[in-house]
Short mmCIF file of C-alpha atoms in Angstrom, two decimals:
data_model
loop_
_atom_site.label_atom_id
_atom_site.label_comp_id
_atom_site.label_asym_id
_atom_site.label_seq_id
_atom_site.Cartn_x
_atom_site.Cartn_y
_atom_site.Cartn_z
CA MET A 1 0.00 0.00 0.00
CA ALA A 2 2.87 2.41 0.77
CA ALA A 3 4.32 1.42 -2.60
CA HIS A 4 1.01 2.07 -4.38
CA LEU A 5 0.99 5.73 -3.27
CA ALA A 6 4.81 6.01 -3.25
CA GLY A 7 4.62 6.76 0.46
CA LEU A 8 2.47 7.89 3.39
CA GLN A 9 3.28 10.97 5.44
CA ALA A 10 4.48 9.78 8.84
CA GLN A 11 5.47 12.82 10.89
CA ALA A 12 3.04 11.55 13.51
CA ALA A 13 2.34 7.86 14.05
CA PRO A 14 -1.45 7.91 14.73
CA PRO A 15 -2.40 9.65 11.44
CA ALA A 16 -0.02 7.41 9.49
CA ARG A 17 -1.74 4.35 10.97
CA LEU A 18 -5.16 5.68 9.98
CA ALA A 19 -3.95 6.25 6.41
CA VAL A 20 -3.09 2.55 6.35
CA ARG A 21 -6.56 1.60 7.63
CA ALA A 22 -8.29 3.54 4.89
CA ARG A 23 -6.40 1.64 2.19
CA ALA A 24 -5.66 -1.84 3.53
CA ALA A 25 -8.81 -3.73 4.51
CA GLY A 26 -8.45 -6.04 7.47
CA ARG A 27 -5.13 -4.67 8.72
CA THR A 28 -4.72 -3.27 12.22
CA ALA A 29 -2.69 -0.51 13.84
CA ALA A 30 -0.43 -3.22 15.25
CA ASP A 31 0.20 -4.49 11.71
CA ALA A 32 1.28 -1.00 10.61
CA ASP A 33 3.63 -0.68 13.59
CA ARG A 34 5.07 -4.14 12.95
CA ALA A 35 5.84 -3.29 9.32
CA CYS A 36 7.84 -0.24 10.46
CA ASP A 37 9.58 -2.05 13.30
CA THR A 38 10.76 -4.87 11.06
CA GLY A 39 11.88 -2.65 8.16
CA GLU A 40 9.26 -3.94 5.71
CA VAL A 41 8.22 -0.29 5.54
CA ILE A 42 10.90 2.32 6.12
CA ARG A 43 10.40 5.78 7.58
CA THR A 44 12.60 8.41 6.02
CA TRP A 45 12.43 11.95 4.64
CA ALA A 46 11.05 11.89 1.10
CA MET A 47 8.25 13.88 -0.58
CA ARG A 48 8.25 17.56 0.38
CA GLY A 49 11.24 16.82 2.62
CA THR A 50 8.91 15.37 5.26
CA LEU A 51 8.98 12.02 7.06
CA HIS A 52 7.19 9.29 5.10
CA MET A 53 6.59 5.57 5.27
CA VAL A 54 7.91 4.03 2.05
CA ALA A 55 8.29 0.45 0.92
CA ARG A 56 11.75 -0.94 1.63
CA TRP A 57 12.32 -1.71 -2.06
CA ASP A 58 11.71 1.94 -2.98
CA VAL A 59 13.82 3.72 -0.40
CA ARG A 60 17.10 3.92 -2.31
CA TRP A 61 15.83 5.30 -5.61
CA MET A 62 13.49 7.70 -3.81
CA ASN A 63 16.36 8.99 -1.71
CA SER A 64 18.36 9.57 -4.88
CA LEU A 65 15.59 11.90 -6.09
CA PHE A 66 14.63 13.73 -2.93
CA GLY A 67 17.83 13.67 -0.90
CA PRO A 68 19.91 16.09 -2.98
CA VAL A 69 16.98 18.50 -3.40
CA PHE A 70 16.20 18.84 0.29
CA ALA A 71 19.77 18.60 1.51
CA ALA A 72 20.53 21.66 -0.62
CA LYS A 73 17.29 23.37 0.35
CA GLY A 74 18.07 23.05 4.06
CA ARG A 75 21.63 24.38 3.85
CA ARG A 76 20.75 27.94 4.77
CA ARG A 77 18.72 26.88 7.80
CA ARG A 78 21.52 24.56 8.95
CA ALA A 79 23.99 27.44 8.71
CA GLN A 80 21.66 29.62 10.80
CA LEU A 81 21.70 26.88 13.43
CA GLY A 82 25.50 26.69 13.43
CA LEU A 83 25.63 23.49 11.39
CA ASP A 84 28.09 24.53 8.70
CA ASP A 85 29.20 22.15 5.95
CA ALA A 86 32.42 21.15 7.70
CA LEU A 87 30.63 20.28 10.94
CA CYS A 88 27.97 18.31 9.09
CA GLU A 89 30.56 16.24 7.23
CA ARG A 90 32.41 15.46 10.47
CA ALA A 91 29.10 14.49 12.09
CA LEU A 92 28.12 12.17 9.21
CA THR A 93 31.48 10.42 9.40
CA ALA A 94 31.03 9.96 13.14
CA LEU A 95 27.42 8.79 12.81
CA ALA A 96 28.48 6.08 10.36
CA VAL A 97 30.96 4.72 12.90
CA ILE A 98 28.63 5.09 15.90
CA LEU A 99 25.69 3.28 14.29
CA ALA A 100 27.85 0.60 12.69
CA ARG A 101 28.70 -0.79 16.09
CA SER A 102 25.39 -0.19 17.84
CA ALA A 103 21.77 -1.17 18.16
CA PRO A 104 19.26 1.48 17.00
CA LEU A 105 19.78 4.70 18.94
CA THR A 106 17.47 7.53 19.96
CA ARG A 107 18.17 11.17 19.13
CA ALA A 108 19.38 11.84 22.68
CA GLU A 109 21.71 8.85 22.56
CA LEU A 110 23.17 9.97 19.24
CA VAL A 111 23.74 13.50 20.55
CA SER A 112 25.57 12.04 23.55
CA ARG A 113 27.75 9.77 21.43
CA LEU A 114 28.56 12.55 18.98
CA ALA A 115 29.71 14.66 21.94
CA ALA A 116 32.02 11.81 22.96
CA GLU A 117 33.54 12.08 19.47
CA GLY A 118 34.10 15.81 19.94
CA ILE A 119 31.07 16.92 17.93
CA ARG A 120 28.83 18.91 20.25
CA ILE A 121 25.33 19.92 19.22
CA ASP A 122 22.78 21.44 21.57
CA PRO A 123 19.80 19.15 22.30
CA ARG A 124 17.76 22.16 23.42
CA THR A 125 17.81 23.60 19.89
CA GLN A 126 16.80 22.46 16.43
CA GLN A 127 20.35 21.34 15.70
CA PRO A 128 19.73 17.60 16.31
CA PRO A 129 16.64 17.17 14.08
CA HIS A 130 18.18 19.19 11.27
CA LEU A 131 21.43 17.25 11.44
CA LEU A 132 19.63 13.89 11.44
CA GLY A 133 17.37 15.01 8.60
CA TYR A 134 20.45 15.97 6.61
CA ALA A 135 22.03 12.57 7.32
CA ALA A 136 18.87 10.92 5.99
CA HIS A 137 18.85 13.10 2.86
CA ARG A 138 22.44 12.06 2.26
CA GLY A 139 21.33 8.42 2.35
CA LEU A 140 23.22 7.58 5.55
CA ILE A 141 20.44 6.92 8.06
CA CYS A 142 16.71 6.29 8.36
CA ARG A 143 14.29 5.74 11.21
CA GLY A 144 14.49 2.39 12.97
CA PRO A 145 12.03 0.66 15.32
CA ASP A 146 10.33 2.86 17.87
CA ARG A 147 11.06 2.55 21.56
CA PRO A 148 8.15 2.43 24.05
CA GLY A 149 6.13 5.62 23.96
CA GLU A 150 6.77 5.93 20.22
CA GLU A 151 10.24 7.34 20.81
CA PRO A 152 12.04 7.18 17.44
CA THR A 153 15.36 5.50 16.89
CA TYR A 154 17.82 5.76 14.00
CA VAL A 155 19.79 3.16 12.05
CA LEU A 156 22.13 3.04 9.07
CA LEU A 157 20.14 2.85 5.84
CA ASP A 158 22.58 0.26 4.48
CA ASP A 159 21.82 -1.98 7.47
CA TRP A 160 18.06 -1.44 7.44
CA ALA A 161 17.54 -1.73 3.67
CA PRO A 162 20.39 -3.78 2.21
CA GLY A 163 20.29 -4.68 -1.46
CA THR A 164 17.58 -2.18 -2.40
CA PRO A 165 17.93 -0.99 -5.99
CA ALA A 166 19.23 2.35 -7.18
CA LEU A 167 17.90 3.85 -10.42
CA THR A 168 19.16 6.48 -12.83
CA HIS A 169 17.64 9.91 -12.30
CA ASP A 170 15.28 9.60 -15.28
CA ASP A 171 14.25 6.07 -14.34
CA ALA A 172 13.51 7.23 -10.80
CA LEU A 173 11.48 10.19 -12.09
CA THR A 174 9.57 7.87 -14.39
CA GLU A 175 8.76 5.49 -11.57
CA LEU A 176 7.67 8.34 -9.30
CA ILE A 177 5.33 10.02 -11.79
CA ARG A 178 3.74 6.66 -12.65
CA ARG A 179 3.16 5.89 -8.98
CA TYR A 180 1.75 9.37 -8.47
CA LEU A 181 -0.71 9.26 -11.35
CA HIS A 182 -1.74 5.71 -10.51
CA GLY A 183 -2.59 6.75 -6.97
CA TYR A 184 -3.73 10.36 -7.46
CA GLY A 185 -4.60 10.90 -11.11
CA PRO A 186 -6.14 12.69 -12.83
CA ALA A 187 -3.83 15.46 -11.66
CA SER A 188 -1.88 18.39 -13.02
CA ARG A 189 1.83 19.04 -13.30
CA ASP A 190 1.50 21.60 -10.50
CA ASP A 191 -0.23 18.98 -8.34
CA PHE A 192 2.68 16.59 -8.86
CA ALA A 193 5.20 19.33 -8.05
CA ALA A 194 3.33 20.29 -4.86
CA TRP A 195 2.97 16.68 -3.73
CA SER A 196 6.58 15.73 -4.44
CA GLY A 197 8.30 18.99 -3.56
CA LEU A 198 10.54 18.58 -6.60
CA PRO A 199 11.47 21.67 -8.65
CA ALA A 200 9.19 22.60 -11.55
CA THR A 201 11.88 21.60 -14.05
CA GLN A 202 11.87 18.05 -12.71
CA ALA A 203 8.07 17.95 -12.66
CA ARG A 204 8.02 18.90 -16.35
CA ARG A 205 10.71 16.35 -17.11
CA ALA A 206 8.72 13.60 -15.36
CA LEU A 207 5.66 14.20 -17.52
CA ASP A 208 7.80 14.41 -20.66
CA LEU A 209 9.30 11.00 -19.86
CA ILE A 210 5.89 9.30 -20.00
CA ALA A 211 4.22 11.59 -22.55
CA ASP A 212 3.16 8.67 -24.75
CA ASP A 213 1.28 7.10 -21.85
CA LEU A 214 -0.66 10.20 -20.76
CA VAL A 215 -4.32 10.97 -21.40
CA PRO A 216 -5.01 14.73 -21.03
CA MET A 217 -8.37 15.76 -19.62
CA GLN A 218 -10.15 18.71 -18.07
CA ALA A 219 -11.52 18.95 -14.56
CA ALA A 220 -15.04 19.42 -15.92
CA ALA A 221 -14.83 15.96 -17.49
CA ILE A 222 -14.21 14.46 -14.05
CA GLN A 223 -16.92 16.13 -12.02
CA ALA A 224 -19.68 18.22 -13.51
CA GLY A 225 -19.84 21.68 -12.03
CA ALA A 226 -16.44 21.50 -10.31
CA ILE A 227 -14.02 24.40 -10.54
CA GLN A 228 -11.53 23.61 -13.31
CA ALA A 229 -8.41 23.79 -11.20
CA GLY A 230 -7.60 27.24 -12.51
CA GLY A 231 -7.72 25.91 -16.06
CA ALA A 232 -4.81 23.55 -15.39
CA GLN A 233 -4.39 20.58 -17.70
CA LEU A 234 -4.99 17.31 -15.90
CA PHE A 235 -3.53 13.93 -16.84
CA ARG A 236 -4.22 10.29 -16.16
CA LEU A 237 -2.33 7.20 -17.23
CA ASN A 238 -3.54 5.51 -20.40
CA GLY A 239 -5.62 2.48 -19.50
CA HIS A 240 -6.07 3.56 -15.89
CA SER A 241 -9.35 4.98 -14.69
CA ARG A 242 -10.82 5.46 -11.25
CA GLU A 243 -14.38 5.01 -10.09
CA ALA A 244 -16.56 8.10 -10.33
CA PRO A 245 -16.47 10.11 -7.09
CA GLY A 246 -20.22 9.82 -6.63
CA ASP A 247 -19.95 6.02 -6.53
CA THR A 248 -17.55 5.88 -3.59
CA PRO A 249 -18.91 5.03 -0.13
CA PRO A 250 -18.54 7.43 2.84
CA ARG A 251 -15.03 7.46 4.27
CA LEU A 252 -13.39 8.84 7.40
CA LEU A 253 -9.79 9.94 6.73
CA GLY A 254 -7.30 11.01 9.38
CA HIS A 255 -4.98 14.00 9.81
CA PHE A 256 -2.58 14.61 6.90
CA ASP A 257 -4.32 12.04 4.71
CA PRO A 258 -2.80 11.60 1.23
CA TYR A 259 -6.20 12.28 -0.34
CA LEU A 260 -5.72 15.97 0.49
CA LEU A 261 -1.92 16.12 0.43
CA GLY A 262 -1.72 14.89 -3.16
CA TYR A 263 -2.79 18.11 -4.88
CA ARG A 264 -2.03 21.81 -5.08
CA ASP A 265 -5.61 22.54 -6.16
CA ARG A 266 -8.20 20.70 -4.05
CA SER A 267 -11.31 22.09 -5.73
CA LEU A 268 -12.30 18.71 -7.13
CA MET A 269 -12.81 17.33 -3.61
CA LEU A 270 -13.20 20.41 -1.38
CA ASP A 271 -15.42 23.49 -1.72
CA GLY A 272 -13.34 26.63 -1.28
CA GLU A 273 -15.67 28.07 1.36
CA TYR A 274 -14.74 25.23 3.71
CA ALA A 275 -11.02 25.08 2.93
CA ARG A 276 -9.93 26.92 6.08
CA ARG A 277 -11.88 24.50 8.25
CA ILE A 278 -9.66 21.75 6.86
CA GLN A 279 -6.35 23.65 6.83
CA SER A 280 -6.35 27.00 8.60
CA GLY A 281 -2.65 27.61 8.04
CA GLY A 282 0.69 25.84 7.98
CA GLY A 283 0.82 22.15 7.22
CA PHE A 284 -1.81 20.88 9.66
CA VAL A 285 -4.66 19.10 7.85
CA GLN A 286 -7.79 18.07 9.78
CA PRO A 287 -9.44 14.62 9.63
CA VAL A 288 -12.17 14.71 7.01
CA VAL A 289 -15.51 13.10 6.22
CA LEU A 290 -15.87 12.11 2.56
CA ILE A 291 -19.31 11.75 0.99
CA GLY A 292 -19.28 10.84 -2.70
CA GLY A 293 -15.56 11.57 -2.82
CA ARG A 294 -15.96 15.17 -1.60
CA VAL A 295 -15.10 16.60 1.80
CA ALA A 296 -18.36 17.06 3.69
CA GLY A 297 -17.11 17.72 7.21
CA THR A 298 -14.56 16.91 9.88
CA TRP A 299 -14.39 14.36 12.68
CA ARG A 300 -12.53 13.75 15.91
CA LEU A 301 -11.90 10.78 18.18
CA THR A 302 -12.13 11.31 21.94
CA ARG A 303 -10.71 8.42 23.97
CA ARG A 304 -11.89 7.53 27.46
CA THR A 305 -9.68 5.69 29.89
CA ASP A 306 -10.77 3.07 32.39
CA ARG A 307 -9.66 2.83 36.01
CA ALA A 308 -6.45 1.13 34.94
CA GLY A 309 -5.65 4.08 32.66
CA GLN A 310 -6.28 2.08 29.47
CA ALA A 311 -8.09 3.72 26.55
CA ALA A 312 -10.59 0.99 25.63
CA ARG A 313 -13.53 3.20 24.61
CA ALA A 314 -13.87 6.27 22.43
CA THR A 315 -16.44 8.60 20.91
CA LEU A 316 -16.13 9.47 17.23
CA THR A 317 -17.80 12.82 16.58
CA VAL A 318 -18.71 13.85 13.03
CA GLU A 319 -19.12 17.58 12.36
CA PRO A 320 -20.63 18.03 8.88
CA PHE A 321 -20.51 21.29 6.96
CA THR A 322 -24.17 20.90 5.96
CA ALA A 323 -26.82 18.25 6.51
CA LEU A 324 -25.53 14.88 5.32
CA PRO A 325 -27.64 12.70 3.03
CA ALA A 326 -29.64 10.11 4.95
CA ALA A 327 -28.16 7.39 2.76
CA SER A 328 -24.70 8.08 4.23
CA ALA A 329 -25.64 7.03 7.77
CA GLY A 330 -24.92 3.34 7.29
CA GLY A 331 -21.58 3.98 5.62
CA LEU A 332 -20.43 6.35 8.36
CA ALA A 333 -21.44 3.87 11.03
CA ALA A 334 -19.44 1.16 9.24
CA GLU A 335 -16.41 3.44 9.04
CA ALA A 336 -16.59 4.29 12.75
CA ALA A 337 -16.85 0.60 13.59
CA ASP A 338 -13.86 -0.18 11.39
CA ILE A 339 -11.78 2.51 13.08
CA GLY A 340 -12.67 0.83 16.37
CA ARG A 341 -11.59 -2.55 14.99
CA PHE A 342 -8.36 -1.10 13.64
CA LEU A 343 -7.43 0.61 16.91
CA ASP A 344 -8.91 -2.09 19.17
CA LEU A 345 -11.35 0.39 20.70
CA ASP A 346 -15.08 0.31 21.41
CA VAL A 347 -16.13 3.32 19.32
CA THR A 348 -19.46 5.14 19.63
CA LEU A 349 -20.47 7.36 16.69
CA GLU A 350 -22.17 10.69 17.26
CA LYS A 351 -23.01 13.48 14.84
CA VAL A 352 -23.18 17.19 15.56
CA GLU A 353 -26.30 18.70 13.98
CA THR A 354 -25.69 21.56 11.53
#
């Protein structure tokens, strides 16, 4: 599933788990955690320079695309933090030695061991995350299994994903644009650039590489009455079509879900008047209710703990923008029940009247 969409944003574990639930019937949150802890799925910095879950087989060629872009992009910020090029290179050399003779280490443990090698960075600042992000962009490290309490650890990429293939730049671009259009198409070149974070020149090159396999189309051909994405040309892969939005059942998607992160222009699935209720600023994206493929509201999960402090029950509250069609009630109830199954919670559904 991570391979199908090229990756799932994983800056926070709970939303990443829910993205798995929405796309992998029958799996559980424990299954998602197990895949990360065993290295079947690898967490590293990829699209948009943010932490993603990607399939082990994809990590090397994806790093070859994204690593140089975001390593260069972060250079100014690293310099502001006192992480100049010379210090970073010394730190990467030390990290390679430290992790080669160690079990997975937390950020604090790495900072301590770097200090023992004469490389001192301040754990009270943003120096450690920026240094570790840079090491990941350079293809040296990735996230390892989490410690209790979801504390991240770090490992050498060569140890965690040995034998994974590298691709030429054009082959990697070709693979990425195919994965993107298979999972998100129809979409525009600007959508692909926004989703990937790659420069516009590379976005154009990606579409040129598969030009013979593209079917151009307009937004109006996808959904009658929808805004035409600013007149942008949309593309899908030849021979690949998706079910009409109106035919899709109700869905409950979590924070930062790929359905909304995959596009620069969201007008095909979200009315502009409600956009700020989904993303009021920055990168935080609310959980959404989908009816007929369009965002119809938000939802939240409130957990209740028992006397032993265990969260075994929860209330799932749906807050629609407008009155929901009566026919959606059964689908929403099924989604709430499935979230309960996935998280091993007894979930009660409630709706806030508009």
